[in-house]
Coordinates of C-alpha atoms and ligand atoms in Angstrom, one line a residue:
M1 CA 3.2 2.8 -13.2
A2 CA 1.2 -0.4 -12.7
G3 CA -0.5 -0.8 -16.1
S4 CA -2.2 -3.9 -17.3
D5 CA 1.1 -5.2 -18.7
W6 CA 3.0 -5.0 -15.4
T7 CA 6.2 -7.0 -15.5
C8 CA 8.8 -7.5 -12.9
S9 CA 12.3 -6.4 -13.9
L10 CA 15.3 -8.1 -12.4
S11 CA 16.5 -4.9 -10.8
A12 CA 13.2 -4.3 -9.1
M13 CA 13.3 -7.9 -7.8
H14 CA 16.7 -7.2 -6.1
E15 CA 16.4 -3.4 -5.3
W16 CA 15.5 -4.0 -1.7
E17 CA 18.8 -5.7 -1.1
S18 CA 20.9 -2.6 -1.8
Q19 CA 22.6 -1.2 1.3
D20 CA 21.1 2.2 0.4
Y21 CA 17.5 1.0 0.2
E22 CA 15.6 2.3 3.3
P23 CA 18.8 1.7 5.3
S24 CA 17.2 2.5 8.7
L25 CA 14.6 -0.3 8.4
P26 CA 15.0 -4.0 8.9
V27 CA 14.0 -6.1 5.9
S28 CA 10.7 -7.1 7.5
E29 CA 9.6 -3.4 7.7
K30 CA 10.9 -2.2 4.4
S31 CA 8.5 -1.4 1.6
N32 CA 8.8 -3.7 -1.4
P33 CA 9.7 -1.9 -4.6
L34 CA 7.7 -4.5 -6.5
T35 CA 4.4 -3.3 -5.0
R36 CA 5.0 0.4 -4.8
D37 CA 2.0 0.9 -7.1
I38 CA -0.2 -2.0 -6.0
D39 CA -2.9 0.5 -4.9
R40 CA -3.3 1.6 -8.5
A41 CA -3.0 -1.9 -10.1
S42 CA -5.6 -3.9 -11.8
A43 CA -6.6 -7.3 -10.2
K44 CA -4.4 -9.2 -12.6
C45 CA -1.4 -7.0 -11.9
I46 CA -2.0 -7.4 -8.2
V47 CA -1.8 -11.1 -8.6
R48 CA 1.5 -10.8 -10.6
M49 CA 3.0 -8.5 -8.0
L50 CA 2.1 -10.9 -5.2
Q51 CA 3.6 -13.8 -7.2
A52 CA 6.9 -11.8 -7.7
C53 CA 7.0 -10.9 -4.0
D54 CA 6.5 -14.6 -3.0
A55 CA 9.1 -15.7 -5.5
Q56 CA 11.7 -13.6 -3.6
M57 CA 11.5 -16.2 -0.8
F58 CA 13.4 -18.7 -3.0
Q59 CA 15.9 -16.3 -4.6
E60 CA 19.4 -17.7 -4.8
E61 CA 21.9 -16.6 -2.3
T62 CA 24.9 -16.3 -4.6
G63 CA 26.1 -12.7 -4.6
A64 CA 23.2 -11.7 -2.3
T65 CA 23.6 -9.3 0.6
Y66 CA 21.6 -11.5 3.0
Q67 CA 21.5 -15.2 3.7
R68 CA 18.6 -16.8 2.0
L69 CA 16.2 -19.8 2.5
L70 CA 18.0 -22.0 0.1
G71 CA 21.5 -20.8 1.2
E72 CA 24.2 -23.1 2.6
R73 CA 24.1 -21.8 6.2
V74 CA 20.3 -21.9 6.6
V75 CA 20.1 -25.5 5.2
E76 CA 22.9 -26.6 7.5
T77 CA 21.2 -25.1 10.6
V78 CA 17.9 -26.8 9.5
V79 CA 19.8 -30.1 9.4
E80 CA 21.1 -29.6 12.9
V81 CA 17.7 -28.6 14.3
A82 CA 16.0 -31.5 12.7
K83 CA 18.6 -33.8 14.4
R84 CA 17.7 -32.2 17.7
V85 CA 14.0 -32.9 17.1
Q86 CA 15.0 -36.5 16.2
L87 CA 16.6 -36.9 19.6
V88 CA 13.3 -35.9 21.3
L89 CA 11.3 -38.3 19.1
K90 CA 13.6 -41.2 20.0
D91 CA 13.3 -40.5 23.6
P92 CA 10.0 -38.6 24.2
Q93 CA 9.8 -39.3 27.9
D94 CA 9.9 -36.0 29.8
S95 CA 10.7 -34.1 26.6
L96 CA 9.0 -31.5 24.5
V97 CA 9.3 -29.5 21.4
V98 CA 7.6 -26.1 21.9
L99 CA 6.7 -23.8 19.0
S100 CA 5.8 -20.3 20.1
G101 CA 5.0 -16.9 18.5
C102 CA 2.7 -13.9 18.3
G103 CA -0.1 -13.3 15.8
T104 CA 0.5 -15.2 12.6
S105 CA 3.7 -16.7 14.0
G106 CA 1.7 -18.3 16.8
R107 CA -1.0 -19.4 14.4
M108 CA 1.6 -21.2 12.3
A109 CA 3.0 -22.7 15.5
F110 CA -0.5 -24.1 16.2
L111 CA -1.1 -25.4 12.6
I112 CA 2.3 -27.1 12.5
T113 CA 2.2 -28.7 15.9
S114 CA -1.4 -29.9 15.2
A115 CA -0.3 -31.6 12.0
F116 CA 2.8 -33.3 13.4
N117 CA 1.1 -34.5 16.6
R118 CA -1.6 -36.0 14.4
A119 CA 1.1 -37.8 12.4
L120 CA 2.5 -39.1 15.7
R121 CA -0.9 -40.3 16.9
E122 CA -1.3 -42.2 13.6
L123 CA 2.0 -44.0 14.3
N124 CA 0.8 -44.8 17.9
Q125 CA 3.4 -42.5 19.3
S126 CA 2.8 -40.0 22.1
S127 CA 2.6 -36.3 21.2
V128 CA 5.8 -34.3 21.7
Y129 CA 4.8 -30.9 20.2
S130 CA 3.2 -28.1 22.0
Y131 CA 2.3 -24.5 20.8
I132 CA 2.1 -21.2 22.6
I133 CA 0.5 -18.1 21.1
A134 CA 0.6 -14.7 22.8
G135 CA -2.8 -13.9 24.2
G136 CA -3.9 -17.6 24.4
D137 CA -6.2 -19.4 22.0
R138 CA -8.4 -16.5 21.3
A139 CA -5.4 -15.1 19.4
L140 CA -5.8 -18.0 16.9
L141 CA -8.9 -16.3 15.6
S142 CA -8.6 -12.6 16.6
S143 CA -5.8 -10.0 17.0
Q144 CA -4.5 -9.8 20.5
E145 CA -1.5 -7.5 20.1
A146 CA -0.9 -6.2 23.6
P147 CA 0.4 -9.5 25.0
E148 CA 3.1 -9.5 22.3
D149 CA 4.8 -6.7 24.2
D150 CA 5.1 -8.7 27.4
P151 CA 8.3 -10.6 27.8
K152 CA 7.4 -11.8 31.3
L153 CA 4.1 -13.3 30.0
G154 CA 6.1 -15.1 27.4
M155 CA 8.5 -16.5 29.9
L156 CA 5.7 -17.6 32.3
S157 CA 3.7 -19.3 29.6
L158 CA 6.7 -21.2 28.5
K159 CA 7.5 -22.3 32.0
K160 CA 3.9 -23.5 32.5
A161 CA 3.9 -25.4 29.2
C162 CA 7.1 -27.2 30.2
E163 CA 6.4 -28.1 33.8
G164 CA 8.1 -31.3 34.8
K165 CA 10.0 -31.6 31.5
K166 CA 13.7 -32.5 31.6
R167 CA 14.5 -31.6 28.0
V168 CA 12.9 -28.9 25.8
L169 CA 13.6 -27.8 22.3
F170 CA 12.1 -24.3 22.2
I171 CA 11.4 -22.8 18.8
G172 CA 10.6 -19.1 19.1
I173 CA 9.2 -17.5 16.0
S174 CA 9.3 -13.8 15.4
C175 CA 9.4 -12.8 11.7
G176 CA 10.8 -9.3 12.6
L177 CA 13.1 -10.6 15.4
S178 CA 11.1 -8.2 17.4
A179 CA 8.4 -9.6 19.7
P180 CA 9.2 -9.0 23.4
F181 CA 7.0 -12.0 24.2
V182 CA 9.4 -14.3 22.3
A183 CA 12.5 -12.5 23.6
G184 CA 11.4 -13.2 27.2
Q185 CA 11.1 -16.9 26.3
L186 CA 14.4 -17.1 24.6
D187 CA 16.1 -15.3 27.5
F188 CA 14.5 -17.8 29.9
C189 CA 15.9 -20.7 27.8
L190 CA 19.4 -19.1 27.9
Q191 CA 19.2 -19.0 31.7
H192 CA 18.3 -22.7 31.9
P193 CA 20.5 -24.4 29.4
E194 CA 20.3 -27.7 31.4
V195 CA 16.7 -28.1 30.1
Y196 CA 16.2 -25.7 27.2
T197 CA 17.8 -25.5 23.8
P198 CA 16.6 -22.3 22.1
V199 CA 16.0 -22.0 18.3
L200 CA 15.0 -18.7 16.8
V201 CA 13.1 -18.5 13.5
G202 CA 12.8 -15.0 11.8
F203 CA 13.4 -13.2 8.6
N204 CA 15.9 -10.4 9.4
P205 CA 19.6 -10.6 9.8
A206 CA 20.8 -10.7 13.4
H207 CA 22.1 -7.1 13.4
Q208 CA 18.6 -5.9 12.4
A209 CA 17.0 -7.5 15.5
R210 CA 15.0 -4.9 17.5
D211 CA 17.1 -3.1 20.0
E212 CA 14.5 -1.1 22.0
P213 CA 14.4 -1.5 25.7
M214 CA 11.5 -3.6 27.0
P215 CA 9.6 -2.9 30.2
G216 CA 11.1 -4.5 33.2
C217 CA 14.0 -6.1 31.2
T218 CA 17.7 -5.6 31.1
F219 CA 17.9 -7.3 27.7
T220 CA 16.6 -6.3 24.2
F221 CA 15.7 -8.7 21.4
R222 CA 19.0 -7.9 19.8
S223 CA 21.0 -8.7 22.9
V224 CA 19.3 -12.0 23.2
V225 CA 20.1 -12.7 19.6
Q226 CA 23.8 -11.8 20.2
R227 CA 23.9 -14.2 23.2
M228 CA 22.4 -16.9 21.0
Q229 CA 24.9 -16.2 18.2
E230 CA 27.7 -16.9 20.7
L231 CA 26.1 -20.2 21.8
A232 CA 25.4 -21.1 18.2
K233 CA 29.1 -21.7 17.7
S234 CA 28.9 -24.7 20.0
Q235 CA 25.4 -25.7 18.8
K236 CA 23.8 -24.8 22.1
A237 CA 21.4 -22.4 20.4
F238 CA 20.3 -22.1 16.8
L239 CA 19.3 -19.2 14.5
I240 CA 17.3 -19.7 11.3
N241 CA 16.9 -16.3 9.9
P242 CA 17.1 -16.0 6.1
A243 CA 15.8 -12.9 4.5
V244 CA 12.8 -13.4 2.3
G245 CA 12.4 -9.8 1.1
P246 CA 10.0 -7.1 2.2
E247 CA 6.3 -8.0 2.4
A248 CA 3.9 -7.0 -0.4
I249 CA 2.0 -4.8 2.1
S250 CA 4.8 -3.2 4.2
G251 CA 5.3 -5.0 7.5
S252 CA 2.5 -7.5 6.9
S253 CA 4.4 -10.6 8.1
R254 CA 1.3 -12.7 7.8
M255 CA 2.2 -13.2 4.1
K256 CA 5.8 -14.2 3.3
G257 CA 6.7 -14.4 7.0
G258 CA 4.0 -16.8 7.7
S259 CA 4.7 -18.9 4.6
A260 CA 8.4 -19.1 5.2
T261 CA 7.8 -20.1 8.8
K262 CA 5.5 -22.9 7.6
I263 CA 8.1 -24.0 5.1
L264 CA 11.1 -24.0 7.4
L265 CA 9.4 -25.7 10.3
E266 CA 7.7 -28.3 8.2
V267 CA 11.0 -29.2 6.6
V268 CA 12.6 -29.5 10.0
L269 CA 9.9 -31.7 11.6
S270 CA 9.4 -33.8 8.4
A271 CA 13.1 -34.6 8.2
A272 CA 13.1 -35.6 11.9
H273 CA 10.0 -37.8 11.5
A274 CA 11.5 -39.5 8.4
A275 CA 14.8 -40.1 10.3
T276 CA 13.0 -41.6 13.3
F277 CA 10.3 -43.6 11.8
T278 CA 11.6 -44.6 8.3
N279 CA 15.3 -44.6 8.9
T280 CA 15.9 -41.9 6.3
P281 CA 18.9 -39.9 7.7
V282 CA 18.6 -36.1 7.8
T283 CA 20.7 -34.8 5.0
H284 CA 21.5 -31.5 3.4
K285 CA 20.3 -32.8 0.1
G286 CA 17.0 -34.1 1.5
I287 CA 16.3 -30.8 3.2
L288 CA 17.0 -28.9 0.0
Q289 CA 14.8 -31.2 -2.0
H290 CA 11.9 -30.6 0.4
M291 CA 12.3 -26.8 0.1
R292 CA 12.4 -27.0 -3.7
A293 CA 9.0 -28.9 -3.5
Y294 CA 7.6 -25.8 -1.9
E295 CA 9.1 -23.6 -4.6
K296 CA 7.3 -25.7 -7.1
T297 CA 4.1 -25.3 -5.0
L298 CA 4.4 -21.6 -5.5
D299 CA 4.8 -21.9 -9.3
K300 CA 1.9 -24.4 -9.5
T301 CA -0.3 -22.1 -7.5
Y302 CA 0.4 -18.9 -9.4
A303 CA 0.1 -20.7 -12.7
Q304 CA -3.6 -20.1 -12.1
T305 CA -3.3 -16.4 -12.6
D306 CA -6.7 -16.1 -14.3
G307 CA -8.5 -18.1 -11.6
I308 CA -6.9 -16.1 -8.8
T309 CA -7.7 -12.8 -10.6
A310 CA -11.4 -13.8 -10.9
L311 CA -11.6 -14.7 -7.2
L312 CA -9.8 -11.5 -6.2
E313 CA -12.2 -9.4 -8.3
A314 CA -15.2 -11.1 -6.9
A315 CA -14.1 -10.7 -3.3
G316 CA -13.1 -7.0 -4.0
Q317 CA -16.5 -6.3 -5.4
S318 CA -18.2 -7.8 -2.4
L319 CA -16.1 -5.7 0.0
L320 CA -16.7 -2.6 -2.1
C321 CA -20.4 -3.1 -1.7
G322 CA -20.0 -3.5 2.1
R323 CA -20.9 -7.2 1.7
R324 CA -19.2 -10.4 2.9
V325 CA -16.5 -12.8 1.9
C326 CA -17.0 -16.3 3.5
Y327 CA -14.5 -19.1 3.3
M328 CA -16.1 -22.5 3.8
G329 CA -13.4 -25.1 4.4
W330 CA -12.7 -28.7 5.2
G331 CA -9.8 -30.1 7.3
S332 CA -6.6 -28.1 7.8
L333 CA -7.3 -26.0 4.7
A334 CA -10.3 -24.6 6.6
L335 CA -7.9 -23.5 9.4
L336 CA -6.0 -21.5 6.8
G337 CA -9.3 -19.8 5.9
L338 CA -10.0 -19.0 9.6
I339 CA -6.5 -17.6 10.0
D340 CA -6.6 -15.5 6.8
A341 CA -10.0 -14.1 7.7
S342 CA -9.0 -13.2 11.3
E343 CA -5.9 -11.4 10.0
C344 CA -8.0 -9.0 7.9
I345 CA -9.2 -7.2 11.0
P346 CA -5.8 -5.9 12.2
T347 CA -4.2 -5.8 8.8
F348 CA -6.9 -3.8 6.9
G349 CA -9.0 -2.4 9.8
A350 CA -11.7 -4.7 8.5
D351 CA -14.9 -5.5 10.4
Y352 CA -15.1 -9.1 11.7
E353 CA -18.1 -9.6 9.4
D354 CA -16.2 -8.6 6.3
V355 CA -14.2 -11.8 5.8
R356 CA -15.0 -14.9 7.8
G357 CA -13.8 -18.4 7.9
F358 CA -15.8 -21.6 8.8
V359 CA -14.6 -25.1 9.3
S360 CA -16.4 -28.3 8.9
G361 CA -16.5 -29.9 12.4
G362 CA -15.9 -26.6 14.2
Y363 CA -13.8 -26.8 17.3
K364 CA -13.6 -30.6 17.2
E365 CA -11.6 -30.2 14.0
L366 CA -9.5 -27.3 15.5
N367 CA -8.6 -29.3 18.6
N368 CA -7.0 -26.3 20.3
N369 CA -5.6 -26.3 23.8
E370 CA -8.5 -24.3 25.4
G371 CA -11.3 -26.1 23.5
P372 CA -14.4 -24.3 22.1
L373 CA -14.3 -20.5 22.4
I374 CA -17.9 -19.9 21.5
S375 CA -18.6 -18.2 24.8
L376 CA -16.3 -15.3 23.6
G377 CA -18.9 -14.1 21.2
P378 CA -20.4 -14.6 17.7
D379 CA -17.1 -14.0 15.9
F380 CA -15.8 -17.2 17.6
C381 CA -18.6 -19.3 16.0
I382 CA -16.7 -21.2 13.4
A383 CA -18.6 -24.3 12.4
H384 CA -20.4 -24.8 9.1
E385 CA -23.6 -25.1 11.2
D386 CA -23.0 -21.6 12.6
F387 CA -22.7 -20.3 9.1
L388 CA -26.0 -22.0 8.1
H389 CA -27.8 -20.5 11.1
L390 CA -26.2 -17.1 11.5
I391 CA -25.0 -16.0 8.1
L392 CA -26.7 -17.9 5.3
P393 CA -30.2 -16.4 5.8
S394 CA -28.9 -12.9 5.2
L395 CA -26.8 -13.6 2.1
N396 CA -27.4 -12.2 -1.3
D397 CA -25.7 -12.2 -4.7
Q398 CA -23.2 -9.5 -3.5
D399 CA -21.8 -11.8 -0.9
I400 CA -19.1 -14.2 -2.1
V401 CA -18.8 -17.7 -0.7
L402 CA -15.6 -19.6 -1.4
L403 CA -15.5 -23.4 -0.9
V404 CA -12.0 -24.7 0.0
Y405 CA -11.4 -28.4 -0.2
T406 CA -9.5 -31.3 -1.6
H407 CA -10.3 -34.7 -3.2
S408 CA -9.7 -36.4 0.1
D409 CA -12.6 -34.5 1.8
D410 CA -16.2 -35.7 1.7
V411 CA -17.1 -34.2 -1.7
S412 CA -20.8 -35.0 -1.3
E413 CA -20.8 -32.9 1.9
V414 CA -19.2 -30.1 -0.1
A415 CA -21.9 -30.5 -2.9
E416 CA -24.7 -30.4 -0.3
L417 CA -23.4 -27.2 1.2
A418 CA -22.9 -25.7 -2.2
R419 CA -26.6 -26.4 -3.0
R420 CA -27.8 -24.7 0.2
V421 CA -25.6 -21.7 -0.5
R422 CA -26.9 -21.5 -4.1
E423 CA -30.4 -21.0 -2.8
K424 CA -29.2 -17.6 -1.4
T425 CA -26.4 -16.5 -3.7
S426 CA -25.1 -17.3 -7.1
N427 CA -21.8 -15.8 -6.1
L428 CA -20.3 -19.2 -5.2
H429 CA -16.7 -20.1 -6.0
A430 CA -14.4 -23.0 -5.2
I431 CA -10.7 -23.8 -4.6
Y432 CA -10.2 -27.5 -5.1
H433 CA -7.0 -29.6 -4.9
R434 CA -6.9 -33.0 -6.6
V435 CA -4.4 -35.6 -7.6
D436 CA -3.6 -36.6 -11.2
G437 CA -5.6 -39.5 -12.5
D438 CA -8.4 -39.1 -9.9
T439 CA -11.2 -39.9 -12.5
A440 CA -14.0 -40.7 -10.0
A441 CA -13.7 -37.3 -8.4
A442 CA -13.4 -35.7 -11.8
V443 CA -16.8 -37.0 -12.8
Q444 CA -18.4 -35.8 -9.5
Q445 CA -16.7 -32.5 -10.0
E446 CA -18.3 -31.9 -13.4
D447 CA -21.8 -31.6 -11.8
F448 CA -20.4 -29.6 -9.0
N449 CA -18.8 -27.1 -11.3
K450 CA -22.2 -26.1 -12.6
L451 CA -23.1 -24.8 -9.2
C452 CA -20.0 -22.5 -9.0
L453 CA -19.4 -19.2 -10.8
S454 CA -15.7 -20.0 -10.8
S455 CA -13.7 -23.0 -9.8
L456 CA -10.0 -22.9 -9.3
K457 CA -8.8 -26.5 -9.7
I458 CA -5.2 -27.4 -9.0
T459 CA -4.1 -30.9 -10.1
W460 CA -1.1 -32.3 -8.3
P461 CA 1.1 -35.1 -9.5
S462 CA 0.6 -38.4 -7.7
P463 CA 2.6 -38.0 -4.5
A464 CA 5.6 -39.8 -3.3
S465 CA 4.4 -38.9 0.2
E466 CA 0.9 -38.1 1.3
S467 CA 2.1 -35.8 4.0
L468 CA 4.2 -33.7 1.7
L469 CA 1.2 -33.4 -0.7
H470 CA -0.9 -32.2 2.2
M471 CA 1.7 -29.6 3.2
Q472 CA 1.8 -28.4 -0.4
W473 CA -2.0 -28.1 -0.5
E474 CA -1.8 -26.1 2.7
L475 CA 0.8 -23.7 1.4
S476 CA -0.9 -23.3 -1.9
T477 CA -4.2 -22.5 -0.1
K478 CA -2.4 -20.0 2.2
L479 CA -1.0 -18.2 -0.8
L480 CA -4.4 -18.2 -2.6
L481 CA -6.3 -16.9 0.4
N482 CA -3.7 -14.3 1.3
A483 CA -3.8 -13.1 -2.4
V484 CA -7.6 -13.0 -2.4
S485 CA -8.0 -11.1 0.9
T486 CA -5.1 -8.7 0.3
G487 CA -6.1 -8.0 -3.3
A488 CA -9.7 -7.5 -2.3
H489 CA -8.7 -4.9 0.3
V490 CA -6.4 -3.2 -2.2
L491 CA -9.3 -3.0 -4.6
K492 CA -11.5 -1.6 -1.9
G493 CA -8.9 1.2 -1.6
K494 CA -7.5 0.3 1.8
I495 CA -3.9 0.6 0.8
Y496 CA -1.9 3.7 -0.1
Q497 CA 1.1 2.8 -2.3
N498 CA 2.0 -0.4 -0.4
H499 CA 1.2 0.9 3.1
M500 CA -1.8 0.3 5.3
I501 CA -2.4 3.8 6.7
D502 CA -5.1 3.0 9.1
V503 CA -2.8 0.8 11.1
Q504 CA -4.0 0.0 14.6
V505 CA -1.5 1.3 17.2
T506 CA -2.0 -1.5 19.7
N507 CA 1.6 -2.5 20.5
S508 CA 5.0 -0.9 20.5
K509 CA 6.0 -2.3 17.1
L510 CA 2.9 -0.8 15.5
Y511 CA 3.3 2.5 17.4
C512 CA 6.8 2.9 15.9
R513 CA 5.5 1.8 12.4
A514 CA 2.7 4.4 12.7
T515 CA 5.2 7.2 13.6
R516 CA 7.4 6.2 10.7
L517 CA 4.5 6.2 8.3
L518 CA 3.4 9.6 9.4
R519 CA 7.0 10.9 8.8
K520 CA 7.1 9.4 5.4
L521 CA 3.7 10.7 4.3
S522 CA 3.8 14.1 5.9
G523 CA 7.5 14.9 5.5
C524 CA 7.4 16.4 9.1
P525 CA 10.1 15.7 11.6
E526 CA 9.7 12.6 13.8
S527 CA 9.0 14.5 17.0
Q528 CA 6.1 16.4 15.4
C529 CA 4.7 13.2 14.0
E530 CA 4.8 11.5 17.4
E531 CA 3.1 14.5 18.9
A532 CA 0.3 14.4 16.3
L533 CA -0.1 10.7 16.9
L534 CA -0.4 11.2 20.7
K535 CA -2.9 14.0 20.2
A536 CA -5.0 11.7 18.0
I537 CA -4.7 8.8 20.6
Y538 CA -5.7 11.0 23.6
E539 CA -8.2 13.1 21.6
V540 CA -6.6 16.5 22.5
D541 CA -5.3 19.4 20.6
E542 CA -2.6 20.2 23.2
L543 CA -0.5 17.6 24.9
T544 CA -0.2 17.7 28.7
V545 CA 2.8 16.6 30.8
G546 CA 0.6 13.8 32.1
I547 CA 0.4 12.4 28.6
T548 CA 4.0 12.9 27.4
S549 CA 5.4 11.4 30.6
C550 CA 3.5 8.1 30.0
D551 CA 5.3 5.2 28.4
I552 CA 4.5 3.5 25.1
T553 CA 2.5 0.8 26.8
T554 CA 0.1 3.3 28.2
H555 CA -0.2 5.0 24.8
T556 CA -1.0 1.7 23.1
L557 CA -3.5 0.6 25.7
T558 CA -5.3 4.0 25.2
A559 CA -5.2 3.6 21.4
R560 CA -7.0 0.3 21.7
N561 CA -10.2 2.2 22.3
R562 CA -9.7 4.7 19.5
S563 CA -10.2 4.4 15.8
K564 CA -8.4 6.0 12.8
V565 CA -5.7 7.5 14.9
V566 CA -3.1 7.5 12.1
P567 CA -5.3 9.0 9.4
L568 CA -6.4 11.7 11.9
A569 CA -2.8 12.5 12.8
L570 CA -1.9 12.6 9.1
V571 CA -4.7 15.0 8.2
C572 CA -3.6 17.3 11.1
L573 CA 0.0 17.2 10.0
L574 CA -0.9 17.9 6.3
T575 CA -3.3 20.7 6.9
G576 CA -2.5 22.0 10.4
C577 CA -6.2 21.7 11.3
S578 CA -7.7 20.7 14.7
L579 CA -8.6 17.2 15.5
V580 CA -12.3 17.9 15.3
E581 CA -11.8 19.4 11.9
A582 CA -9.7 16.4 10.8
E583 CA -12.5 14.1 11.9
S584 CA -15.0 15.9 9.7
R585 CA -12.6 16.0 6.8
L586 CA -12.0 12.3 7.1
E587 CA -15.7 11.6 7.2
Q588 CA -16.1 13.4 3.9
Q589 CA -13.2 11.6 2.3
P590 CA -11.4 8.8 4.1
I591 CA -7.6 9.1 3.8
H592 CA -7.0 5.8 2.1
H593 CA -9.2 7.0 -0.8
F594 CA -6.6 9.6 -1.7
H595 CA -4.8 7.7 -4.4
S596 CA -4.8 11.0 -6.3
P597 CA -4.7 11.3 -9.2
F598 CA -6.0 7.7 -9.5
L599 CA -8.8 7.9 -7.0
I600 CA -10.9 4.9 -6.3
R601 CA -14.5 6.1 -5.8
L602 CA -16.1 3.8 -3.2
S603 CA -19.4 5.4 -3.0
H604 CA -20.8 3.5 -6.0
C605 CA -21.2 -0.2 -6.2
S606 CA -20.3 -1.0 -9.8
Y607 CA -17.3 -3.0 -10.6
P608 CA -14.5 -2.7 -11.4
P609 CA -14.2 0.5 -9.5
R610 CA -13.8 3.5 -11.8
R611 CA -10.5 5.1 -11.4
M612 CA -11.3 8.8 -11.1
T613 CA -9.0 11.7 -11.9
S614 CA -8.1 14.4 -9.4
V615 CA -9.9 16.9 -11.7
E616 CA -13.2 15.1 -11.0
S617 CA -12.6 15.1 -7.3
P618 CA -9.9 17.5 -6.1
A619 CA -8.3 16.3 -2.9
P620 CA -8.2 18.9 0.0
Y621 CA -4.9 17.2 1.1
Q622 CA -2.4 15.4 -1.1
L623 CA -0.3 12.4 -0.2
P624 CA 3.1 12.2 -1.8
R625 CA 3.8 9.8 -4.6
P626 CA 7.4 9.0 -5.8
A627 CA 8.1 9.7 -9.4
Ligands
F6P1 O1 1.7 -6.8 16.1 C1 1.0 -7.5 15.1 C2 1.8 -8.4 14.3 O2 2.5 -7.6 13.4 C3 1.1 -9.5 13.6 O3 0.5 -9.0 12.4 C4 2.1 -10.5 13.4 O4 1.6 -11.7 13.0 C5 2.7 -10.4 14.8 O5 2.8 -9.1 15.0 C6 4.0 -11.2 15.0 O6 5.1 -10.5 14.4 P1 6.5 -11.2 14.5 O7 6.4 -12.6 13.9 O8 7.4 -10.4 13.7 O9 6.9 -11.3 16.0

């Protein structure tokens, strides 16, 4: 049970690695034993659990079942891929390095290519990096899950991005080794080896790659991986796929998956840059050192347990009251705020108003392929000015505003914004990265602190390299914001054990996850669970042949316009009631509130939420809880 003194035992840290632990699931979909009780944990325990989960990224490989981030083979492949990038940098004419992925993986591709193209511009070199995200630039700020299922779309977008290029290093990112969009791109690379060298980044072992047929394809993700494994022997393809352990919220690859992607690809590109522009050869030792710097980043960040806990509680309280969480950021840290906020919608079924990110400089700072996206609607208004016009006037003390910046940003601009926010809400907080010995900023900071309810300051040692420091700030900020938004939604009661029940069924991976979840929580056979899911999707009590003969794509397209399909299906399975009845039961008591016997009552707005007993509020249906 997750009491206030939660500690992580060594066996719990490694339990997921056992062959018998959820054997039918790939690592990326397993539920993490460390967070089994996260839904009942206090804010402080949630932070500790997230810390322990993140620490699994850097667990040693010795004696482990899976290859790991710091393991020999992974580091060796990273060295080889860095050398390939180096070749492109030396001779950039007609060459390209493309990073591509879906959802968070595509967002990381964008973040990393932006940073390294900027580094090239500063050296008066031409840009060689390009990003692709399934669904286009709107997917940087919103969830576009249907395009992830389209291998042909992936292939076409890669072809388009590489028109006229003679040499392309393609880096496809799919944390679960599962996205058809990326499989289509890798297959295309394999068919055109004279131009393309494919690299796959993901966090499952090769044999756990997804093996379901894809529409219009003769290959599966797994068969593509097998072909790549063959070619990897002669270094014509590369696989970087360490296991980093199951996510804190099952399947939520925005967390460790996103962080490990960022770590690996930054290590690759940094090593290639150092080799090309400062004559520092790419070595095993250098790569390992860089990775260890990220491990220290993790320690340094989570050393702020109390500060993170305070932020998480404040954000949780705002969400519980139906109010907002706003991240106001500067530079690339602001992008991490935008990304974290946008992910809350698909991950927690949040409204786009619940958690929002804003960036100083708006789309000019973003510098994305398709330029400003404001015409897509108010949720694509991302500049601080937009916040001042659209959001600030309606803020009150129940809304939390979090400033995210570093000592190299314009601190007077930060202070000015803080003053304006304080006129509307006292619930102002800050995350601030600074460098040791920066006394001028420290004095300024003193005054500024008085404006904030809490201020989480991380002081970093004077850096050997400015760019490394920046990457550490980014990772640290990602971990902090992921912890705040995840923890706040857990406190709001959105999670059952460590599962998000109200998962949107908007692509085939999520459809399978939903069916699996129904099976786990209802104990009913798979066929019955799928039937219940389809009934909820099509809003019928009896399935017709017309429905059952449709493919998963049709089901997921239909599910796009429905809400709460998984909770509805679950109530039907647990009680045998009709859909209409299930709807009214859910209205009375949403399913994610059923943490019985530790029920979080959301109807009141005091904080911390009072943990009720089942005696106070008996549940008409019970969800299982392992002993
Ligand atoms: O389908 C949604 C999603 O799970 C996102 O949350 C995630 O970022 C994306 O798919 C990509 O997953 P993967 O990196 O495993 O291909």
